[in-house]
Short mmCIF file of C-alpha atoms and ligand atoms in Angstrom, two decimals:
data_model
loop_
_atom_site.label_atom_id
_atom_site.label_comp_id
_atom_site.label_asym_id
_atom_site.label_seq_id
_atom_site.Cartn_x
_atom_site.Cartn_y
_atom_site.Cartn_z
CA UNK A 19 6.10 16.42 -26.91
CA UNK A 20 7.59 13.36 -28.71
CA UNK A 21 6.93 10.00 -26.75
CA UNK A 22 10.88 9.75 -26.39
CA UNK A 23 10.61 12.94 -24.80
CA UNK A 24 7.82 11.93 -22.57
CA UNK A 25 9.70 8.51 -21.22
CA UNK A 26 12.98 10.56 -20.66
CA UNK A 27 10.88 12.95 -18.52
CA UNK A 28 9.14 10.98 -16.29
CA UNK A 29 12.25 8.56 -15.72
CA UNK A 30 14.46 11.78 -15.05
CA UNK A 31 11.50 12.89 -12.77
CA UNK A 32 11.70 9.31 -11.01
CA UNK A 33 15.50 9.66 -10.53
CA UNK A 34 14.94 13.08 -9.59
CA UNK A 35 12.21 12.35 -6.58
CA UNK A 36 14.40 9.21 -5.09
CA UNK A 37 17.24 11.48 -4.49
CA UNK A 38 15.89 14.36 -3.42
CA UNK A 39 12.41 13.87 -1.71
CA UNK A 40 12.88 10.03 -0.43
CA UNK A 41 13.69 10.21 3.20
CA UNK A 42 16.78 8.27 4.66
CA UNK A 43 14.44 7.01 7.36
CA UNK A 44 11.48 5.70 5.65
CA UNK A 45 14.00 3.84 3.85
CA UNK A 46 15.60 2.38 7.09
CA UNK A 47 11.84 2.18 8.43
CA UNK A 48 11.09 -0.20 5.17
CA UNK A 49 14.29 -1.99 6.01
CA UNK A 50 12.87 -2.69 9.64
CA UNK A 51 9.44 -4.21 8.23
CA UNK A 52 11.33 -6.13 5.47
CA UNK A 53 13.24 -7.72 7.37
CA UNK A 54 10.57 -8.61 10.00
CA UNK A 55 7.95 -9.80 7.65
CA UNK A 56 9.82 -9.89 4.28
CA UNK A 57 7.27 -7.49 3.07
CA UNK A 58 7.46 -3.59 3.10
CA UNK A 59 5.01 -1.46 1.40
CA UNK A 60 6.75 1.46 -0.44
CA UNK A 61 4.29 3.73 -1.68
CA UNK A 62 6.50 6.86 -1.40
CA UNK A 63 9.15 5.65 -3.70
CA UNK A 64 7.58 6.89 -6.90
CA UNK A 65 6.00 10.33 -7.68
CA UNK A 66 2.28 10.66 -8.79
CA UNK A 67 3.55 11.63 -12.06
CA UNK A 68 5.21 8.49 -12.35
CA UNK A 69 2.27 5.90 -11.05
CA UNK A 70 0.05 7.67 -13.13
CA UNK A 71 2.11 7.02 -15.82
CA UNK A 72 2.45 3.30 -15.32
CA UNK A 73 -1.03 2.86 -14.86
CA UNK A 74 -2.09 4.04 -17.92
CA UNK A 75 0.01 1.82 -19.62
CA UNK A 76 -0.97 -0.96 -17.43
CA UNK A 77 -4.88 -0.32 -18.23
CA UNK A 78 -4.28 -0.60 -21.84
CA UNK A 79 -1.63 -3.24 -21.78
CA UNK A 80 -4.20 -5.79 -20.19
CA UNK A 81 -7.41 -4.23 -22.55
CA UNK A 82 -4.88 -5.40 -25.84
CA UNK A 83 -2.80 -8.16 -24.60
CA UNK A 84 -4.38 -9.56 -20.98
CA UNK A 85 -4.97 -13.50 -21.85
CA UNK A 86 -6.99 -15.04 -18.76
CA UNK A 87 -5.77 -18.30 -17.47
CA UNK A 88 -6.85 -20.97 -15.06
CA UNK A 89 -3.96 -23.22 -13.44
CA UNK A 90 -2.14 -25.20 -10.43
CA UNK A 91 1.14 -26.36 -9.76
CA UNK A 92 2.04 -29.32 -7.94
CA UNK A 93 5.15 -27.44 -7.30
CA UNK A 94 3.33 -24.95 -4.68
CA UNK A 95 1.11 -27.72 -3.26
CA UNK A 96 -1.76 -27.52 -5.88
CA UNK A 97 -2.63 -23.83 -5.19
CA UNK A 98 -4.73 -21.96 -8.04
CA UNK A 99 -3.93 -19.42 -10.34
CA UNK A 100 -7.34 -17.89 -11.73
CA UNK A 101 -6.29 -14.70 -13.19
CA UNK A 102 -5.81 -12.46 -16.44
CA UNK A 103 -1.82 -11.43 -17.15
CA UNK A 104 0.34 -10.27 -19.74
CA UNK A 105 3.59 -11.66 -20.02
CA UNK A 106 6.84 -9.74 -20.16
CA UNK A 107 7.10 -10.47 -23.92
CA UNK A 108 3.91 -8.39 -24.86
CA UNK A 109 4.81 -5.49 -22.05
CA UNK A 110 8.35 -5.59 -23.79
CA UNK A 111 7.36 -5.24 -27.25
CA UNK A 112 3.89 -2.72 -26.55
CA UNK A 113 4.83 -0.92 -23.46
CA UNK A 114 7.00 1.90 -23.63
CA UNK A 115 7.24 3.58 -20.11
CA UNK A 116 7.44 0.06 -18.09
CA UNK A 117 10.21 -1.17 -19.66
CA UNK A 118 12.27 2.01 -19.14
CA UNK A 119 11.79 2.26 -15.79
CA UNK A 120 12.58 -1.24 -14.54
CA UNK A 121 15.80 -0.72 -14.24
CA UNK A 122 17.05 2.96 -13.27
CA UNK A 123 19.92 2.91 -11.09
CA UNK A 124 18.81 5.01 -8.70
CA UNK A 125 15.25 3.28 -8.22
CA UNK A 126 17.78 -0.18 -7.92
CA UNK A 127 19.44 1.70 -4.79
CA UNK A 128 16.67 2.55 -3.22
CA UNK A 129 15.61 -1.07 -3.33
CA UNK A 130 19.15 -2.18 -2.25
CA UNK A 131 18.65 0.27 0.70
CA UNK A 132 15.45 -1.48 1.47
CA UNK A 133 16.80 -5.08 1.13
CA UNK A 134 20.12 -4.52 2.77
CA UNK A 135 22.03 -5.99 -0.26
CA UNK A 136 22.25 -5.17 -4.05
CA UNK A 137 18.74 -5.62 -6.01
CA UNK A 138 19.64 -6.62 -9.67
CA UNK A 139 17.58 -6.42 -13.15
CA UNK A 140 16.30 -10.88 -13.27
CA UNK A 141 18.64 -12.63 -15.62
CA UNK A 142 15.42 -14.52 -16.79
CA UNK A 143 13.43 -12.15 -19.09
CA UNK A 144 10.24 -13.63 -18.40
CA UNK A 145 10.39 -12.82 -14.49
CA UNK A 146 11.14 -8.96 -15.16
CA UNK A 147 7.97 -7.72 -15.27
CA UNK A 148 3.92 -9.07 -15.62
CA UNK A 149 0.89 -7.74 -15.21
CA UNK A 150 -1.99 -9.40 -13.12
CA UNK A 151 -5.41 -8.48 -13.35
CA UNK A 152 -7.97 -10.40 -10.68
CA UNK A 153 -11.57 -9.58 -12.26
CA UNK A 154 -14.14 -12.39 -11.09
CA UNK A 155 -15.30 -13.75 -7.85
CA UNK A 156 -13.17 -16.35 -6.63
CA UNK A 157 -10.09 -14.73 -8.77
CA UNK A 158 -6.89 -15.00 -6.68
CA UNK A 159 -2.71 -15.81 -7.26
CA UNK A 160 -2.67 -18.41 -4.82
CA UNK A 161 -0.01 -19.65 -2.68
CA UNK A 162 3.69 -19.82 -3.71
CA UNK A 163 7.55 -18.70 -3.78
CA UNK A 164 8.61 -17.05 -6.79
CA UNK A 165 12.01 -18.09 -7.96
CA UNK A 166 14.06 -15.01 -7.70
CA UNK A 167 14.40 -12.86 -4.38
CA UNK A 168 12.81 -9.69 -4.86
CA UNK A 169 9.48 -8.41 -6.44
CA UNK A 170 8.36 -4.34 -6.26
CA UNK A 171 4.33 -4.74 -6.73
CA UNK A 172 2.86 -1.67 -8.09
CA UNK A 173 -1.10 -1.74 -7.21
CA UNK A 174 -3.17 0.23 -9.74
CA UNK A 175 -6.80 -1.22 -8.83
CA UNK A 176 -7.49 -2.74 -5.72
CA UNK A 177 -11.00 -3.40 -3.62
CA UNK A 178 -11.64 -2.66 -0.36
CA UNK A 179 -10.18 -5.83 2.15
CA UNK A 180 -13.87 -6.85 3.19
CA UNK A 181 -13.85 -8.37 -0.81
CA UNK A 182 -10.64 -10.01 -0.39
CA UNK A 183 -7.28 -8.46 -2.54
CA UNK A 184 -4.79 -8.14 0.20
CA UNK A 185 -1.77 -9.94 0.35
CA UNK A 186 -0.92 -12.75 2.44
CA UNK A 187 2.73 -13.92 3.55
CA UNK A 188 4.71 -16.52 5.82
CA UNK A 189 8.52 -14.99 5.97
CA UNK A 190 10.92 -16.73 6.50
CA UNK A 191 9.80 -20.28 4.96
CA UNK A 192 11.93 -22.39 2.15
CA UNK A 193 10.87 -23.74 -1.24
CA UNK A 194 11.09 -27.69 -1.60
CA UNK A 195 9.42 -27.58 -5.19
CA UNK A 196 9.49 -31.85 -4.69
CA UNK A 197 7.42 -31.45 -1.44
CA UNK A 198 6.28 -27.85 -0.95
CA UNK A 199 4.15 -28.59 2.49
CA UNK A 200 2.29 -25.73 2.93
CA UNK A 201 -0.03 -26.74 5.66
CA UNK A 202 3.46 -27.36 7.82
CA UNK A 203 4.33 -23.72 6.82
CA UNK A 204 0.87 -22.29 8.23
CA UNK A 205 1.59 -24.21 11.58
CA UNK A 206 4.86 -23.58 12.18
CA UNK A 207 4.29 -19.96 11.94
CA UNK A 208 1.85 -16.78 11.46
CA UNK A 209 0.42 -15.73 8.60
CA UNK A 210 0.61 -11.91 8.03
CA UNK A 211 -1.86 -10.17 6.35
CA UNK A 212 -1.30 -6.39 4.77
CA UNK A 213 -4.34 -4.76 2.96
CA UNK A 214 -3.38 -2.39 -0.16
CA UNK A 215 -4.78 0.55 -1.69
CA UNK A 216 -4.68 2.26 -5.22
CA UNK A 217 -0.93 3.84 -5.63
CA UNK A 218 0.26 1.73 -3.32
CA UNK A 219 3.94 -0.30 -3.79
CA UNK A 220 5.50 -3.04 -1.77
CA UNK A 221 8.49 -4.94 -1.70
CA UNK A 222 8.67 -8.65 -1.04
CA UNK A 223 11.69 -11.35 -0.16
CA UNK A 224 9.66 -13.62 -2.60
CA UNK A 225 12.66 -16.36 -2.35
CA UNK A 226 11.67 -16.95 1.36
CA UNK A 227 8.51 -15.30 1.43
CA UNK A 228 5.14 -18.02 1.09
CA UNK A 229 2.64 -15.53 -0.29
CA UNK A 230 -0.82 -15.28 -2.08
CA UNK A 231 -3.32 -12.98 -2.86
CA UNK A 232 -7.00 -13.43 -0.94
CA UNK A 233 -9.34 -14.71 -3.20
CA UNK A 234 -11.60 -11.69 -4.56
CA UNK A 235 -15.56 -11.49 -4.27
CA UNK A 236 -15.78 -8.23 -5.82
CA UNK A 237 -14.07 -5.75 -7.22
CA UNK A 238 -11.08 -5.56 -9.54
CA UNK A 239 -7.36 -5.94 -8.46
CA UNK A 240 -4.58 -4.69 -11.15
CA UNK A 241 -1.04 -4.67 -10.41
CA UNK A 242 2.43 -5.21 -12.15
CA UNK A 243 4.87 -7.47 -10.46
CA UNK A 244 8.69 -6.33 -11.18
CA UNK A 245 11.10 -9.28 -10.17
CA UNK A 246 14.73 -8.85 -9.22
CA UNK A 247 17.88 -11.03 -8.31
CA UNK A 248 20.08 -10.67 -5.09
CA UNK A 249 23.38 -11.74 -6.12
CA UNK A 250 23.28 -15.04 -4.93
CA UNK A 251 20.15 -15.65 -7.48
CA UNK A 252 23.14 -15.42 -10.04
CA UNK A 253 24.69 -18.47 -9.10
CA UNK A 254 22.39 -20.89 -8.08
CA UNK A 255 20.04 -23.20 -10.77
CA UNK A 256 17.06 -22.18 -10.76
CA UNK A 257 14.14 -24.13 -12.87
CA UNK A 258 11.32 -21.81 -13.25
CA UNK A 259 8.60 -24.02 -13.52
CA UNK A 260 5.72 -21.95 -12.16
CA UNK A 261 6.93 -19.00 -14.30
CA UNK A 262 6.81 -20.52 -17.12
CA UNK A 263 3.53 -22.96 -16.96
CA UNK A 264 1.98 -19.75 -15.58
CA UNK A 265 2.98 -17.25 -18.50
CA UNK A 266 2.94 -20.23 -20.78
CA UNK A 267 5.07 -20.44 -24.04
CA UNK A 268 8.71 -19.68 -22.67
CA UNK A 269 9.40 -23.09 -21.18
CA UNK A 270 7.46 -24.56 -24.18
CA UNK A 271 9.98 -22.45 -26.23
CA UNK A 272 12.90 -23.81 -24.29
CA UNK A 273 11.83 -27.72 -23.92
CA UNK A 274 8.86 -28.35 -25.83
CA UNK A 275 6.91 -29.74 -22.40
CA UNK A 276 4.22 -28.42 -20.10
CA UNK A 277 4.18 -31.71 -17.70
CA UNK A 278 4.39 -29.32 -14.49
CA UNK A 279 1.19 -28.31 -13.72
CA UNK A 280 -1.73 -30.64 -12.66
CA UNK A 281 -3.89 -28.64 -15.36
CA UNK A 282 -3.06 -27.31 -18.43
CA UNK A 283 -3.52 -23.73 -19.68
CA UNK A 284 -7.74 -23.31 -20.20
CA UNK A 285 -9.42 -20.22 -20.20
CA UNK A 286 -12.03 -19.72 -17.82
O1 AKG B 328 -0.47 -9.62 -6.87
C1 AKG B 328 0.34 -9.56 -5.94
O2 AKG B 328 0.28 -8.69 -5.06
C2 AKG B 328 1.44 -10.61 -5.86
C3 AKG B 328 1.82 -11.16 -7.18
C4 AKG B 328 2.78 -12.30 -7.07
O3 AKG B 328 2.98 -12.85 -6.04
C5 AKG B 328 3.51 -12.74 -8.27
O4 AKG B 328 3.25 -12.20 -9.37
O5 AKG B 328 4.36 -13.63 -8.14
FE1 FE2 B 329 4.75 -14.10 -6.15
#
């Protein structure tokens, strides 16, 4: 089979499982948990065909391209980012199933069914897609908002809870990049705590959503974040700081100026 042949298959067979085998009611169960804890997992929303797929590309995408970094931004309170990723760029321009499937219209609606409103392809290239590969003790994405409102995870490789891994969140909490006050955040509300397995997907309001991932002790943790827009991402500025100090080059490529982050880029 021709690798155009391949990528047309499994995005038919994607388009193929939403509509017929996704049930109206997990959907509108998703909705429910969204909506209470601005985090759903989703792991029925893709067939095994399909997250097989993805994680093969995945594995070899961070073998090839995975650059390790070590950060914080004063814009989410200092938190760390100790992690290996690779950026949209290199998924773009190596990866041939990923980029297909970001955006098929009928894996948008399901999304939209899960949100409550309409889940669009991010405007800003660089937020579309990355992977993130936690691989050391002490490895975590620490606390933070992303800058657009949606993000599907797709978890490839993730340990058991008692080594950390599993996903942290605070719904319903605002982003003042000047002033992000965190510890206020903690206080004024619970933290929720959701472990994650191998296959697994979830959707997050990542606007309003604080999140992190718990530091790892062991193990290996390998996912690909896809980011979407609601449509009132469209219109409002939006300064992607973290985005870009994080996948480092694109703001450099836009401004020539990395003053954002309270380290620079090292590898660790
Ligand atoms: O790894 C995860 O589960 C979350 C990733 C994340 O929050 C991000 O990439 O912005
Ligand atoms: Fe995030």
């Amino acid at each position: 089979m021709r690798p155009g042949e391949r990528i047309g298959g499994l995005v038919q067979s994607l388009s193929e499982h939403l509509v017929t085998n996704v049930e109206q009611r997990d959907l509108e169960g998703a909705r429910r948990a969204f909506l209470l804890n601005g985090f759903t997992k989703l792991p029925f929303l893709v067939p095994d065909r399909v997250k097989s797929a993805v994680a093969e590309e995945i594995e070899v995408l961070v073998a090839e391209h995975g650059v390790r970094r070590g950060m914080s931004f004063k814009e989410t309170g200092g938190t760390p980012r100790l992690m290996r990723n690779v950026r949209h760029k290199e998924i773009n321009e190596h990866g041939t199933v990923i980029p297909r499937l970001y955006a098929t219209t009928e894996l948008l609606d399901a999304l939209a069914r899960v949100a409550g409103e309409p889940v669009l392809p991010c405007p800003y290239e660089p937020e579309r897609y990355v992977i993130t590969e936690l691989e050391q003790s002490g490895d975590t994405h620490g606390w933070h908002w992303d800058d657009y409102s949606f993000a599907l995870v797709w978890v490839v490789a993730c340990p058991p809870a008692e080594y950390g891994g599993f996903v942290q969140c605070v719904p319903r909490t605002y982003w003042n990049k000047q002033d992000p006050q965190l510890h206020r955040q903690f206080i004024s509300q619970p933290i929720h705590s959701f472990e994650l397995r191998p296959g697994d997907l979830y959707l997050m309001r990542t606007d309003t959503t604080l999140h992190r991932v718990y530091p790892l002790t062991s193990g290996r943790r390998l996912i690909i974040n896809m980011g979407y827009a609601s449509r009132a991402d469209l219109h409002k500025p939006i300064s992607h700081e973290t985005m870009d100090g994080l996948w480092n080059g694109s703001r450099e490529d836009q401004t020539g100026r990395m003053d954002h982050t309270d380290q620079a880029e090292q590898t660790v």
